[in-house]
Tab-separated table of C-alpha atoms in Angstrom:
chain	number	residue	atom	x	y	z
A	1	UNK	CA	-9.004	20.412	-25.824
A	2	UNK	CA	-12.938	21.004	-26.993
A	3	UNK	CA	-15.030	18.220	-25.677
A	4	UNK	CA	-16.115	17.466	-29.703
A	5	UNK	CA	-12.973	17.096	-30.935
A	6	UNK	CA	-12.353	13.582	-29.222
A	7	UNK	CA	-12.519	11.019	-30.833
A	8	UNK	CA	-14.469	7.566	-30.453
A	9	UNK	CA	-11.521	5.832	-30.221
A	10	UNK	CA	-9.764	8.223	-27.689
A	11	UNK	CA	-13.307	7.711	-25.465
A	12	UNK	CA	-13.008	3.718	-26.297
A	13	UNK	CA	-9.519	3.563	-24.839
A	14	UNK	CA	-9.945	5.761	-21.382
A	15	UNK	CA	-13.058	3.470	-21.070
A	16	UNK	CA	-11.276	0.001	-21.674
A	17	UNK	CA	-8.768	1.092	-19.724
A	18	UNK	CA	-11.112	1.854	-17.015
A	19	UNK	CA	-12.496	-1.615	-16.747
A	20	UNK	CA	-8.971	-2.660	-16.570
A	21	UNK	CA	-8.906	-1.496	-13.009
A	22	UNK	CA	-11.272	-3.866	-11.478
A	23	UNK	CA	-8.897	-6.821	-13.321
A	24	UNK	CA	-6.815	-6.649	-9.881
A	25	UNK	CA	-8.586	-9.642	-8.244
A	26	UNK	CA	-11.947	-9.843	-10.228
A	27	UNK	CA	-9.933	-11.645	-12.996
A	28	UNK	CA	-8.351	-14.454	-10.306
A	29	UNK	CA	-11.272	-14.288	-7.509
A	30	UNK	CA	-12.808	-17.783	-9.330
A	31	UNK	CA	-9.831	-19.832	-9.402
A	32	UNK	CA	-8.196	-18.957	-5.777
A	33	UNK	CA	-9.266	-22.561	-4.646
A	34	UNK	CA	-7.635	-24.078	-7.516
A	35	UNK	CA	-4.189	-22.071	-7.196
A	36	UNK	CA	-4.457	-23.027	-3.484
A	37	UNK	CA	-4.725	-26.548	-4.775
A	38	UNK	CA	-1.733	-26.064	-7.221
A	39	UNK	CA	0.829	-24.539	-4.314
A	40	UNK	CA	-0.720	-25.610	-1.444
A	41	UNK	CA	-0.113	-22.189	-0.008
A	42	UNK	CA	-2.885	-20.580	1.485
A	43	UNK	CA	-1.626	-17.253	2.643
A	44	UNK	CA	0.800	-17.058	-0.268
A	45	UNK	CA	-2.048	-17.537	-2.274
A	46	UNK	CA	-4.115	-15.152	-0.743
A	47	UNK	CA	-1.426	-12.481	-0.899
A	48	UNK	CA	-1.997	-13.006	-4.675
A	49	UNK	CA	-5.106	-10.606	-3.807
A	50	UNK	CA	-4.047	-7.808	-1.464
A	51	UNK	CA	-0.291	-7.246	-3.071
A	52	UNK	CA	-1.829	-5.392	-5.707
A	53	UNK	CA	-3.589	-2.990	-3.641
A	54	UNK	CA	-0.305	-2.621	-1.288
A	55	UNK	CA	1.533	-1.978	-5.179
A	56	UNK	CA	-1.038	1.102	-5.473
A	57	UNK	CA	-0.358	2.418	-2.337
A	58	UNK	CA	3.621	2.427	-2.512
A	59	UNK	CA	3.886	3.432	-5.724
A	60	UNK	CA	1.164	6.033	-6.954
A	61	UNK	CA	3.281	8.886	-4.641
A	62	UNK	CA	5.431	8.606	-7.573
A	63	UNK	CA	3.061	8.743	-10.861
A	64	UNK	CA	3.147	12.162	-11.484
A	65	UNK	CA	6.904	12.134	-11.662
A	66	UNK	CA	6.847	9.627	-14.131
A	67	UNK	CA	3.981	11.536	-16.186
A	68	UNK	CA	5.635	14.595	-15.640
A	69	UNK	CA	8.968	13.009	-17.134
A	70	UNK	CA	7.174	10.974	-20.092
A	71	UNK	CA	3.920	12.184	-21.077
A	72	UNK	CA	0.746	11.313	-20.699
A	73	UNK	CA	0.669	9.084	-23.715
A	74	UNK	CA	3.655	7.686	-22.862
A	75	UNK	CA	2.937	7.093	-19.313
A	76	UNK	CA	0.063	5.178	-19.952
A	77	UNK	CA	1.341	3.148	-23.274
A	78	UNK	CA	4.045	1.992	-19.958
A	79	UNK	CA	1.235	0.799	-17.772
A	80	UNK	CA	-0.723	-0.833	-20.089
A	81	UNK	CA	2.206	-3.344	-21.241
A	82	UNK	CA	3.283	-3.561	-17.690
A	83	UNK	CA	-0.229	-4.624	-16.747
A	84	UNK	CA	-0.549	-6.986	-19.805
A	85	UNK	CA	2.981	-8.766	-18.795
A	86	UNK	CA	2.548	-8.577	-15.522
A	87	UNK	CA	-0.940	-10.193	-15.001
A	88	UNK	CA	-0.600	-12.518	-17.400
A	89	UNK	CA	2.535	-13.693	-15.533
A	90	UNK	CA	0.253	-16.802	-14.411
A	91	UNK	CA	0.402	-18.405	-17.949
A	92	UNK	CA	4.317	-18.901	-17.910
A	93	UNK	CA	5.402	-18.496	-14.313
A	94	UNK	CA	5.455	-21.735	-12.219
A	95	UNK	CA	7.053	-20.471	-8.814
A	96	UNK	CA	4.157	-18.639	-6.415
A	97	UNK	CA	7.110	-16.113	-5.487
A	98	UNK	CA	7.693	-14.836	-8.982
A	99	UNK	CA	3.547	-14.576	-9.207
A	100	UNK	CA	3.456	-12.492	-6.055
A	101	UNK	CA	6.553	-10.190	-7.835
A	102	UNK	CA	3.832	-10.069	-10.861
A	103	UNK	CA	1.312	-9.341	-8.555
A	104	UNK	CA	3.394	-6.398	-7.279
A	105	UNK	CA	4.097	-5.216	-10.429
A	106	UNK	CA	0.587	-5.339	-11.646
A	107	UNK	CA	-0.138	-2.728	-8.876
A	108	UNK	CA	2.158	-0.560	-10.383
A	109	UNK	CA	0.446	-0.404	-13.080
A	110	UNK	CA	-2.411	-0.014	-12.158
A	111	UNK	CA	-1.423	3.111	-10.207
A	112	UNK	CA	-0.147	4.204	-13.902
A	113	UNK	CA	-3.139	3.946	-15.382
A	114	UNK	CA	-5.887	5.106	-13.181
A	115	UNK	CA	-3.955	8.602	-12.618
A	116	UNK	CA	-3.241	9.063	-16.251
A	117	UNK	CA	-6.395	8.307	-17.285
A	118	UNK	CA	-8.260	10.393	-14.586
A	119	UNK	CA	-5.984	13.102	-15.350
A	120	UNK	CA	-6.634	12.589	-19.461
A	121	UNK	CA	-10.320	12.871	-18.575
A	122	UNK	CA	-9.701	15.938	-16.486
A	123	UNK	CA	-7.923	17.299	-19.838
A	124	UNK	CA	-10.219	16.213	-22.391
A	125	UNK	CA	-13.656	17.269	-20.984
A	126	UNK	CA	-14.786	20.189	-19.509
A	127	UNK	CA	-18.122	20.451	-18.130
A	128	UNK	CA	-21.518	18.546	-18.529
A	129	UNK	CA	-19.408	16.230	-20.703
A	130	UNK	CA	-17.000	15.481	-18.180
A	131	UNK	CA	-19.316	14.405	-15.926
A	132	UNK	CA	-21.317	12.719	-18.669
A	133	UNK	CA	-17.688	10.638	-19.287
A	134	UNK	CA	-17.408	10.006	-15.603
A	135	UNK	CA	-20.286	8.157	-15.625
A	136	UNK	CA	-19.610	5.857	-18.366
A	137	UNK	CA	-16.383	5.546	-16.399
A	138	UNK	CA	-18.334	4.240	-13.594
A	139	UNK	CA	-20.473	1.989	-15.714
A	140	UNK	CA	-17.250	0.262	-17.840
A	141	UNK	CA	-15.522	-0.654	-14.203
A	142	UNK	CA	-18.702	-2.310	-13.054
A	143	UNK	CA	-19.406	-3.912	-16.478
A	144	UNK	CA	-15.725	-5.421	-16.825
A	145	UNK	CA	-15.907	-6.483	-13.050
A	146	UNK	CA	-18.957	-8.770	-14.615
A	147	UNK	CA	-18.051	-9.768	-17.470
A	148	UNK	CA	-13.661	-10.019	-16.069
A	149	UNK	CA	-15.299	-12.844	-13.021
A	150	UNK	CA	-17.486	-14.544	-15.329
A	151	UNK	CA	-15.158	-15.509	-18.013
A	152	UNK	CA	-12.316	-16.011	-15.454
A	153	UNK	CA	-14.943	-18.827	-14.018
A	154	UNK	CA	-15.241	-20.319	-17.166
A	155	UNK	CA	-11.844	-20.654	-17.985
A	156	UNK	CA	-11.021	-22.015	-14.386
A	157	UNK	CA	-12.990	-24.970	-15.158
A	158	UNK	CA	-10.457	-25.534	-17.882
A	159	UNK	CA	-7.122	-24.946	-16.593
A	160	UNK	CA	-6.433	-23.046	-13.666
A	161	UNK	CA	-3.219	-20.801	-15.925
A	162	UNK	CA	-5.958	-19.619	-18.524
A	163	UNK	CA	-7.755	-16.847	-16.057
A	164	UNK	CA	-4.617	-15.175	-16.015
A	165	UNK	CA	-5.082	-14.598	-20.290
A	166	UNK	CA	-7.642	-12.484	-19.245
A	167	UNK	CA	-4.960	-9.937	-18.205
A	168	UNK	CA	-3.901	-9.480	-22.263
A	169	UNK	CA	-6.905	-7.385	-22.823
A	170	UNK	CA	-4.216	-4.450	-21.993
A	171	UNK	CA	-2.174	-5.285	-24.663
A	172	UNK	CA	-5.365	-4.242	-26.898
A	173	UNK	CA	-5.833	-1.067	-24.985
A	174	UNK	CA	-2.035	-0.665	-25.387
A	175	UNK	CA	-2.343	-1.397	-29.233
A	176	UNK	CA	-5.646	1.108	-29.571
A	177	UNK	CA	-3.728	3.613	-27.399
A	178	UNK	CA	-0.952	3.998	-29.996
A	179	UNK	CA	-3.444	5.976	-31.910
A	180	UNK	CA	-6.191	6.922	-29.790
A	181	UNK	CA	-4.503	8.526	-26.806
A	182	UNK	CA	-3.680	12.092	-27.956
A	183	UNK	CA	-0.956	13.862	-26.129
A	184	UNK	CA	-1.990	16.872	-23.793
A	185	UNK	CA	-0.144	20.240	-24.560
A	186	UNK	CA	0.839	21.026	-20.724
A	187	UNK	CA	3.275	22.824	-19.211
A	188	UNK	CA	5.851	20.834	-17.431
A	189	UNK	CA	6.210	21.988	-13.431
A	190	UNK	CA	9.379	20.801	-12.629
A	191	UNK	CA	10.088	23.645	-10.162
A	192	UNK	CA	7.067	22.335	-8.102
A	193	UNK	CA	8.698	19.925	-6.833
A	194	UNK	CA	8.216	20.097	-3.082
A	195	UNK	CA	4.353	19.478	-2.089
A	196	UNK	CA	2.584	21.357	0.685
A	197	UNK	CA	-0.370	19.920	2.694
A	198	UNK	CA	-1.730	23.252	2.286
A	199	UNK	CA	-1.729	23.088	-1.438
A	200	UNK	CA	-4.216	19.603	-0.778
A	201	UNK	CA	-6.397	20.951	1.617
A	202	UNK	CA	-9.522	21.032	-0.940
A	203	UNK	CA	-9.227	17.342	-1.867
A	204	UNK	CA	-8.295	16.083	1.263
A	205	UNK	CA	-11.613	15.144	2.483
A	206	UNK	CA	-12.189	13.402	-1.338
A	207	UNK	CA	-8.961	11.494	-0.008
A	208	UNK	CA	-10.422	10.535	3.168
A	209	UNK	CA	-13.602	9.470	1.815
A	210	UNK	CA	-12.400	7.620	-1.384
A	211	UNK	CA	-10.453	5.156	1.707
A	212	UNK	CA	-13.432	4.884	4.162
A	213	UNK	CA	-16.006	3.919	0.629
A	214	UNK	CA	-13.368	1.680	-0.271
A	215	UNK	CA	-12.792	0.150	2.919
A	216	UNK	CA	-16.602	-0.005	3.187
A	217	UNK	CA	-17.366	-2.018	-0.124
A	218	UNK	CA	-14.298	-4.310	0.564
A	219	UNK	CA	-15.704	-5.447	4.219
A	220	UNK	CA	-19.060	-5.452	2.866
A	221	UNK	CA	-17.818	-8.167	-0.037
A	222	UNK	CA	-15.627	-10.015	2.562
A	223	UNK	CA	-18.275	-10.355	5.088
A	224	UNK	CA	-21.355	-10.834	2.477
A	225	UNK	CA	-20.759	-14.379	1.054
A	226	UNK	CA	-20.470	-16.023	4.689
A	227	UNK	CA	-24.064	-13.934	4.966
A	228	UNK	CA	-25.788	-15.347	2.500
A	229	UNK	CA	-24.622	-19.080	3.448
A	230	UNK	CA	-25.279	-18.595	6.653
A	231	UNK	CA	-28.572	-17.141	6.891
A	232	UNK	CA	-29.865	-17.642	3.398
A	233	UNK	CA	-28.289	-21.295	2.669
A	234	UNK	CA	-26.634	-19.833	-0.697
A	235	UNK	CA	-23.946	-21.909	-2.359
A	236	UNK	CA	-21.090	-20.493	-4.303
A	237	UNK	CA	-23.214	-20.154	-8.068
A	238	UNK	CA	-26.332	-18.125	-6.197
A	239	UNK	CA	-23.564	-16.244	-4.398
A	240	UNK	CA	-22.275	-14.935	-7.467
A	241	UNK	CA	-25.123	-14.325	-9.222
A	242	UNK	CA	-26.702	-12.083	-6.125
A	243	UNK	CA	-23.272	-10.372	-6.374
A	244	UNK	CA	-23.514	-10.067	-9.935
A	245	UNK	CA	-26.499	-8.445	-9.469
A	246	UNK	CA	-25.342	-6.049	-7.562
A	247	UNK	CA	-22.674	-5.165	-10.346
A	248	UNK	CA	-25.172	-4.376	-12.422
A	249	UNK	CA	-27.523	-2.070	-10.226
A	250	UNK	CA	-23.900	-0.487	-9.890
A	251	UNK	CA	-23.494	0.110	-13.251
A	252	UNK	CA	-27.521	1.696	-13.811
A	253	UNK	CA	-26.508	3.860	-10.742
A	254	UNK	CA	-23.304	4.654	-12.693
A	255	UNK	CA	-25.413	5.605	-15.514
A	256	UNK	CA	-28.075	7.364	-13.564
A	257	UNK	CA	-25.382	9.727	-11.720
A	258	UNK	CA	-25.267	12.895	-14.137
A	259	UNK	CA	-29.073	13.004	-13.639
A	260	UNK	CA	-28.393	12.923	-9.616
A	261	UNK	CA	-25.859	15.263	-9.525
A	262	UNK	CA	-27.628	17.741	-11.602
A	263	UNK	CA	-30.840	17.115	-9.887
A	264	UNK	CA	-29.527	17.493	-6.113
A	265	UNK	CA	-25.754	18.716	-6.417
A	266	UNK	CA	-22.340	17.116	-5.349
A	267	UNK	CA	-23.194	17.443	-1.458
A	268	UNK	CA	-26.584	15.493	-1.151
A	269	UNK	CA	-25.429	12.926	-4.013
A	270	UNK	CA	-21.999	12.047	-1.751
A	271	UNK	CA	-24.427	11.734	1.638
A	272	UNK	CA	-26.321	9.192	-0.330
A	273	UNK	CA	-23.481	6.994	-0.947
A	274	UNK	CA	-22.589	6.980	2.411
A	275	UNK	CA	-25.876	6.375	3.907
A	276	UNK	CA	-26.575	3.896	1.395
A	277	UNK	CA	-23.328	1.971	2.950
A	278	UNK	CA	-24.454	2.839	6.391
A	279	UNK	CA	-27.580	0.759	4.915
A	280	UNK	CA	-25.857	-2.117	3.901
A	281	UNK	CA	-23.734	-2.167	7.281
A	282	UNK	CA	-26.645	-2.136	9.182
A	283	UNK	CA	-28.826	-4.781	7.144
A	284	UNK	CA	-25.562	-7.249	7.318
A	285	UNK	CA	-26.269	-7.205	11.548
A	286	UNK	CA	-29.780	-8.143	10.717
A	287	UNK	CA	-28.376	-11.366	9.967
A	288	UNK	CA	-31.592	-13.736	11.248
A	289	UNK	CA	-33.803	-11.676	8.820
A	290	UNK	CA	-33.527	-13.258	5.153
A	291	UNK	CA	-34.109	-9.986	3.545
A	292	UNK	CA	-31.607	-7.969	5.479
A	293	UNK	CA	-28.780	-9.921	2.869
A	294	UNK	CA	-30.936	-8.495	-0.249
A	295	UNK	CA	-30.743	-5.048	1.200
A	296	UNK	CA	-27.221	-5.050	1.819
A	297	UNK	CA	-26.583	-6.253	-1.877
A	298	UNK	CA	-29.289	-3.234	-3.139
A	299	UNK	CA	-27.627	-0.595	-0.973
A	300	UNK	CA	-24.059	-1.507	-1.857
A	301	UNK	CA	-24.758	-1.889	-5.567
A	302	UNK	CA	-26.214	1.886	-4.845
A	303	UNK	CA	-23.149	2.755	-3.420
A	304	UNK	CA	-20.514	1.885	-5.373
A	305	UNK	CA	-22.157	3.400	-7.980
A	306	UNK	CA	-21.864	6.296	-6.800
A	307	UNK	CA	-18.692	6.310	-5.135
A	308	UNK	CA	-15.949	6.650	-8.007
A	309	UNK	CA	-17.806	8.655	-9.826
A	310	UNK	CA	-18.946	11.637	-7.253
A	311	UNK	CA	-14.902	11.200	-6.014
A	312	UNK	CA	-13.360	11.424	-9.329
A	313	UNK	CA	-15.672	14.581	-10.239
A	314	UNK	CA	-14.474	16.235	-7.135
A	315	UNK	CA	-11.214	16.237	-6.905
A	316	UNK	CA	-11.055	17.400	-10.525
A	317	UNK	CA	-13.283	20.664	-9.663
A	318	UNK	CA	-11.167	21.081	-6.606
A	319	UNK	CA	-7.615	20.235	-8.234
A	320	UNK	CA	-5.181	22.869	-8.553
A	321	UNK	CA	-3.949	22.839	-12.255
A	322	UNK	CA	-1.097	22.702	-12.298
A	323	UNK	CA	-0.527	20.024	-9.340
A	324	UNK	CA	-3.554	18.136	-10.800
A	325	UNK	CA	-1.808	14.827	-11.316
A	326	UNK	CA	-0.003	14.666	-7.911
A	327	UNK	CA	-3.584	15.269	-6.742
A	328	UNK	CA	-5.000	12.221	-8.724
A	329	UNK	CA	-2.282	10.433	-7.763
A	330	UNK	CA	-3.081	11.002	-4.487
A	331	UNK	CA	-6.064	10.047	-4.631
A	332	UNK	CA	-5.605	6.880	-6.135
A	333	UNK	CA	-3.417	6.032	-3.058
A	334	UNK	CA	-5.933	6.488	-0.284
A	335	UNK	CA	-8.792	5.197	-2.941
A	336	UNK	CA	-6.722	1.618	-2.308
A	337	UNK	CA	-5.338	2.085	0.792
A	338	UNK	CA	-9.243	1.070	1.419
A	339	UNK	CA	-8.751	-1.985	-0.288
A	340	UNK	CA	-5.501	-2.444	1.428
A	341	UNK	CA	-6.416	-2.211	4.676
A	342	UNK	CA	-9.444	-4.431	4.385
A	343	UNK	CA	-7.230	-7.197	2.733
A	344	UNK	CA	-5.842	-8.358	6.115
A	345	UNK	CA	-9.848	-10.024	7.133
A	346	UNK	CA	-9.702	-11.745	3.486
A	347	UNK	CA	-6.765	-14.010	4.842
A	348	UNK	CA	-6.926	-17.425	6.185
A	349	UNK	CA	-7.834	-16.654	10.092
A	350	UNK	CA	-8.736	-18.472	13.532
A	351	UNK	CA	-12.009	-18.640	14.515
A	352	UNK	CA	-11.262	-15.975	17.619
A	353	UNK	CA	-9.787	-14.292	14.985
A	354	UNK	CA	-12.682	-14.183	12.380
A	355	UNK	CA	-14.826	-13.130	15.161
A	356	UNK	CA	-12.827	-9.968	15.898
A	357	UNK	CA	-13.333	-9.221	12.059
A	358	UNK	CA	-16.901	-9.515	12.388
A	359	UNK	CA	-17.007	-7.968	15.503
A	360	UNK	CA	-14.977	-5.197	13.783
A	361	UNK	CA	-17.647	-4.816	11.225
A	362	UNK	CA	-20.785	-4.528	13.341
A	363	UNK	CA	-18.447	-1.581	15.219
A	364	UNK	CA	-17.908	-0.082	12.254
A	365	UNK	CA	-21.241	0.213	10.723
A	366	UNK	CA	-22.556	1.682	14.741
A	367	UNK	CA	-20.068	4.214	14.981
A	368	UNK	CA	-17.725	5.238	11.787
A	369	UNK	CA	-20.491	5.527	9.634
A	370	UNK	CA	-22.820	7.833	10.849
A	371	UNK	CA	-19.959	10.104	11.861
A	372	UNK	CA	-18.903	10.422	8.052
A	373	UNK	CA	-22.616	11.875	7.636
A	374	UNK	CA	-22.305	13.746	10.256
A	375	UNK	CA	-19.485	14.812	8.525
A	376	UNK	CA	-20.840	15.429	5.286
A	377	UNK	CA	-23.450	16.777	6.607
A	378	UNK	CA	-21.669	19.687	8.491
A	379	UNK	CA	-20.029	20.036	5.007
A	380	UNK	CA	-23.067	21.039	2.952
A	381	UNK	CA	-23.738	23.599	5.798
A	382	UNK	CA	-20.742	25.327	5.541
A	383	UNK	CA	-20.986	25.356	1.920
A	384	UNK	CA	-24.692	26.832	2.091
A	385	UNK	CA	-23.355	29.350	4.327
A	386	UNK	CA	-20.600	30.391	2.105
């Protein structure tokens, strides 16, 4: 499909849908205390976070089946309702069990719609504009992760069911979808049915590093607010407006990245994501300095920035055609098996406990990180060489 022949409504639902993604937790982060409050649960409660990200992990092996069965239109029109009735569960659903099943469920969906929608952007654009569309990507997730937390906060102070109305905003991206999602003309594979490691060996090191940025930015955000009241004396409203903050340096970074990657390529652009989280890891042990918290939100909000973008552009260009949505799918799987496996510090723990998280951290920032530059770094000499 030409790049000029989409229309504004096909770019307004890929980008709505986009934000959709960060609606996992952002949309219930605010009112955890009060559901806590309401069930007196604490770790069934706070498996009301990580069971999407588990959801995403199970069940985006199977995406491109479903895609490859239904359509791309149709594939996504199914995980936009599921999303809407799933995470909106919380308005009707009184028993914590059947919210965790929503929960669940609201993974799936999610799964659903960021592979169909990477993979629509993969078939729409071509090019400058692709990247160009990446980037406003990048800038819609970090925008809806602002504007998803501060209207969930509002409407916590209400009632602590309403948050979960923010979830409906899928049913409008379903609704807009019915017309502004145009179906791809692609050949169906169905003889490519068994998969190869060999066939992923491009994108496999896009798969690795979408878990270990992920995994990054989740301990980063777990370990950050007990930072800043610790060694900076912030309550929970200058919290969230630091953090907001760093949304939004996200989202300029978003916007900034086609002028990054044009002006120092795909290489140097992924090494400064990294180090920028090797940054932020290293500021968070400077914990008796007050500014090391303000350069751990700066290099973060850096980061993530770049992260989904630079990841999303790569294992397009390195895709295989015609197993191009297994490839997405895959890596939308490691992308939250990041998430996933950072969940487990977010839970109620023991004090010995929580100090074996933060230990954890500090050992990750000393040793993991600077051995994915090294990584990267042995990367762009290869690639020179070649």
């Amino acid at each position: 499909m030409i790049n000029n022949e989409i229309k504004r409504l096909t770019k307004l639902c890929l980008l709505l849908g986009s934000s959709l993604l960060v609606m996992a937790n952002a949309a219930i982060v605010p009112s955890l205390a009060e559901l806590n409050h309401v069930f007196n649960d604490p770790f069934g409660v706070s498996l009301m976070m990580t069971l999407p990200a588990f959801a995403v992990v199970v069940f985006a092996p199977f995406v491109a089946s479903i895609i490859n069965a239904l359509g791309e239109k149709n594939t996504i029109l199914l995980g936009f309702g599921l999303s809407g009735l799933a995470g909106s569960s919380g308005l009707w659903i009184d028993s914590l069990n059947m919210l965790l099943v929503g929960r669940f469920m609201l993974g799936m969906s999610i799964a659903i719609c960021m592979t169909v929608i990477n993979d629509l952007i993969a078939s729409y654009f071509d090019g400058e504009a692709r990247i160009r569309f990446i980037s406003h990507q990048a800038i819609a997730v970090n925008i809806g992760g602002i504007m998803f937390v501060v209207a969930s906060g509002w409407l916590t102070t209400i009632h602590w069911r309403l948050p979960f109305a923010i979830y409906l905003v899928a049913i409008i991206a379903l609704v807009l979808s019915l017309k502004g999602i145009v179906p791809v003309n692609k050949v169906k594979h169905s003889g490519l049915k068994r998969i190869h490691l060999h066939d992923y060996k491009a994108v496999f090191p896009f798969y690795l590093l979408g878990l270990f940025g992920m995994l990054s930015y989740y301990l980063i955000m777990i370990d950050l607010p007990f930072t800043l009241k610790n060694s900076l004396g912030f309550n929970s409203a200058q919290t969230g407006m630091l953090l907001g903050g760093m949304s939004l340096i996200s989202a300029t970074v978003a916007y900034l990245f086609k002028f990054v990657l044009a002006k120092v390529g795909e290489q140097r652009t992924l090494a400064m994501c990294f180090y920028c989280f090797m940054v932020a890891f290293c500021a968070l042990t400077l914990v008796d300095l007050s500014w090391g918290a303000y350069v751990a939100v700066a290099s973060t909000g850096i980061a993530f920035g770049l992260l989904l973008p630079i990841l999303t552009h790569l294992v397009i260009m390195y895709s295989v055609e015609k197993r191009r949505t297994a490839m997405l799918s895959g890596f939308v799987m490691f992308y939250f098996i990041g998430q996933a496996l950072s969940a487990w510090s977010a839970m109620p723990v023991q004090p010995c406990r929580q100090a074996l998280c933060t230990l954890g951290l500090r050992l990750y920032a000393l040793s993991l990180q600077p051995c994915i530059l090294v990584f990267l770094i042995a990367w762009f000499a290869v690639s020179e060489m070649h």
